[in-house]
XYZ file of C-alpha atoms in Angstrom:
153
model
C -164.676 63.847 0.769
C -166.692 60.638 0.213
C -163.675 59.296 2.380
C -163.642 61.447 5.205
C -167.525 61.990 5.134
C -167.003 57.875 5.781
C -164.374 57.885 8.823
C -165.817 60.504 10.646
C -169.410 59.816 10.193
C -168.853 55.680 10.311
C -165.888 54.531 11.606
C -164.847 57.025 14.484
C -168.363 56.681 16.247
C -168.191 52.805 16.612
C -164.411 53.085 17.496
C -165.422 55.324 19.866
C -168.397 53.145 20.865
C -165.454 50.257 20.999
C -163.951 51.627 23.747
C -166.317 52.395 25.938
C -167.845 49.055 25.515
C -164.567 47.512 26.554
C -164.091 50.695 29.697
C -167.609 50.407 30.773
C -168.720 46.563 30.338
C -165.871 44.064 29.702
C -162.757 46.395 32.361
C -166.318 47.185 35.259
C -166.656 43.340 34.874
C -163.166 42.156 34.898
C -163.147 43.950 37.766
C -166.146 44.155 39.924
C -164.710 39.861 39.317
C -161.749 40.815 41.038
C -162.698 42.910 43.589
C -163.386 41.531 46.770
C -165.254 42.536 50.736
C -162.583 43.195 52.298
C -161.326 46.836 49.343
C -165.603 47.514 49.194
C -164.758 48.329 52.912
C -161.372 49.771 52.231
C -162.934 52.158 49.757
C -165.684 52.979 51.916
C -163.877 55.490 54.030
C -162.228 57.361 50.324
C -165.917 57.555 49.500
C -167.290 59.408 52.952
C -164.069 62.006 52.880
C -165.054 62.670 48.802
C -167.774 63.526 50.536
C -166.993 65.097 53.557
C -164.236 67.288 52.151
C -167.584 68.391 48.709
C -168.612 71.813 51.667
C -171.547 71.783 49.704
C -172.613 68.226 51.780
C -172.530 68.581 55.127
C -171.430 64.908 57.194
C -172.270 64.280 60.943
C -169.595 63.166 63.273
C -169.935 59.740 63.898
C -169.897 59.073 59.908
C -166.076 60.365 59.833
C -165.719 58.115 63.366
C -166.872 55.172 60.808
C -164.629 55.953 58.315
C -162.190 56.144 60.421
C -163.602 52.461 61.938
C -163.685 50.948 58.803
C -160.032 52.797 57.885
C -158.904 50.655 60.923
C -160.161 47.812 60.152
C -157.674 45.507 59.089
C -155.283 46.698 62.228
C -158.252 45.333 64.319
C -158.127 42.400 62.128
C -154.707 41.380 62.350
C -154.647 42.067 65.756
C -157.973 39.711 67.102
C -156.104 36.787 64.171
C -153.396 37.454 66.228
C -154.819 36.722 69.064
C -156.810 33.604 67.874
C -153.587 32.044 67.027
C -151.349 33.047 70.789
C -154.718 30.723 71.626
C -154.108 28.234 69.367
C -150.690 27.377 68.955
C -150.375 27.296 72.651
C -154.028 24.941 72.792
C -151.382 23.535 70.251
C -148.611 22.608 72.729
C -150.626 21.572 76.113
C -152.517 18.769 73.687
C -148.755 17.664 73.077
C -148.557 17.921 76.583
C -151.398 15.648 77.111
C -150.044 13.514 74.648
C -146.705 13.360 75.619
C -147.709 12.911 79.437
C -150.145 9.304 78.574
C -147.479 8.019 76.414
C -145.095 7.910 79.019
C -148.515 6.759 81.668
C -148.898 3.587 79.160
C -145.102 2.584 78.885
C -144.388 2.756 82.893
C -148.738 1.446 83.151
C -147.600 -1.344 80.358
C -144.644 -1.732 82.173
C -144.993 -2.703 85.716
C -148.176 -5.308 84.904
C -148.070 -8.932 85.084
C -147.620 -10.232 81.297
C -150.542 -12.098 81.194
C -149.214 -15.539 79.731
C -150.449 -19.116 78.915
C -147.417 -21.185 79.508
C -148.135 -22.653 82.959
C -144.654 -21.945 84.312
C -143.977 -24.123 87.473
C -142.674 -22.010 90.566
C -139.098 -20.943 92.410
C -139.017 -23.222 94.327
C -140.192 -26.154 92.379
C -137.037 -28.756 90.910
C -137.260 -29.541 87.454
C -136.981 -33.015 87.157
C -140.379 -35.189 88.418
C -140.399 -37.561 90.642
C -139.701 -40.915 90.872
C -141.468 -43.280 92.560
C -139.470 -45.381 95.121
C -139.037 -49.337 93.658
C -142.079 -50.483 96.910
C -145.573 -50.853 96.287
C -148.456 -48.519 99.048
C -148.671 -51.792 100.299
C -145.153 -51.806 101.676
C -145.044 -48.877 103.540
C -147.287 -49.022 106.187
C -150.848 -50.700 107.158
C -153.809 -48.304 107.503
C -154.670 -45.279 104.970
C -155.381 -42.505 107.527
C -154.223 -38.543 106.965
C -151.015 -39.171 108.213
C -149.595 -41.490 105.918
C -151.441 -39.317 102.986
C -149.387 -36.159 104.367
C -146.138 -38.233 104.577
C -145.959 -39.836 100.979
């Protein structure tokens, strides 16, 4: 009899208290830790529908429309994201085309520019071997030092 009394006055209330602690504290904290804003917004229409079908509390139609909007917010967000992604892909396509055209333009400009050369090359008609001076001295060629003689030499 003492064991039965101890069990129903001591062990059973402790077991019930432990179960309530597990459900109301531990599992609720884990649920709130995993809860996101999207899940909260998706749960609001459920609360509005429960209140609407509970006939003792009148709910105005505006609140019902807000509930519908919140219920369809996932669809609106998907459509918005698809619109943004299509714009991003269009912009990326235009940037890639511009990059390709700039690369072609730079390549053609580089191909058409004359090379900068530090060596002084000879002109096309210039002889490759240096001229040999004749054995005659300048005195033997003639006298005078006019411009016409410089041009002939």
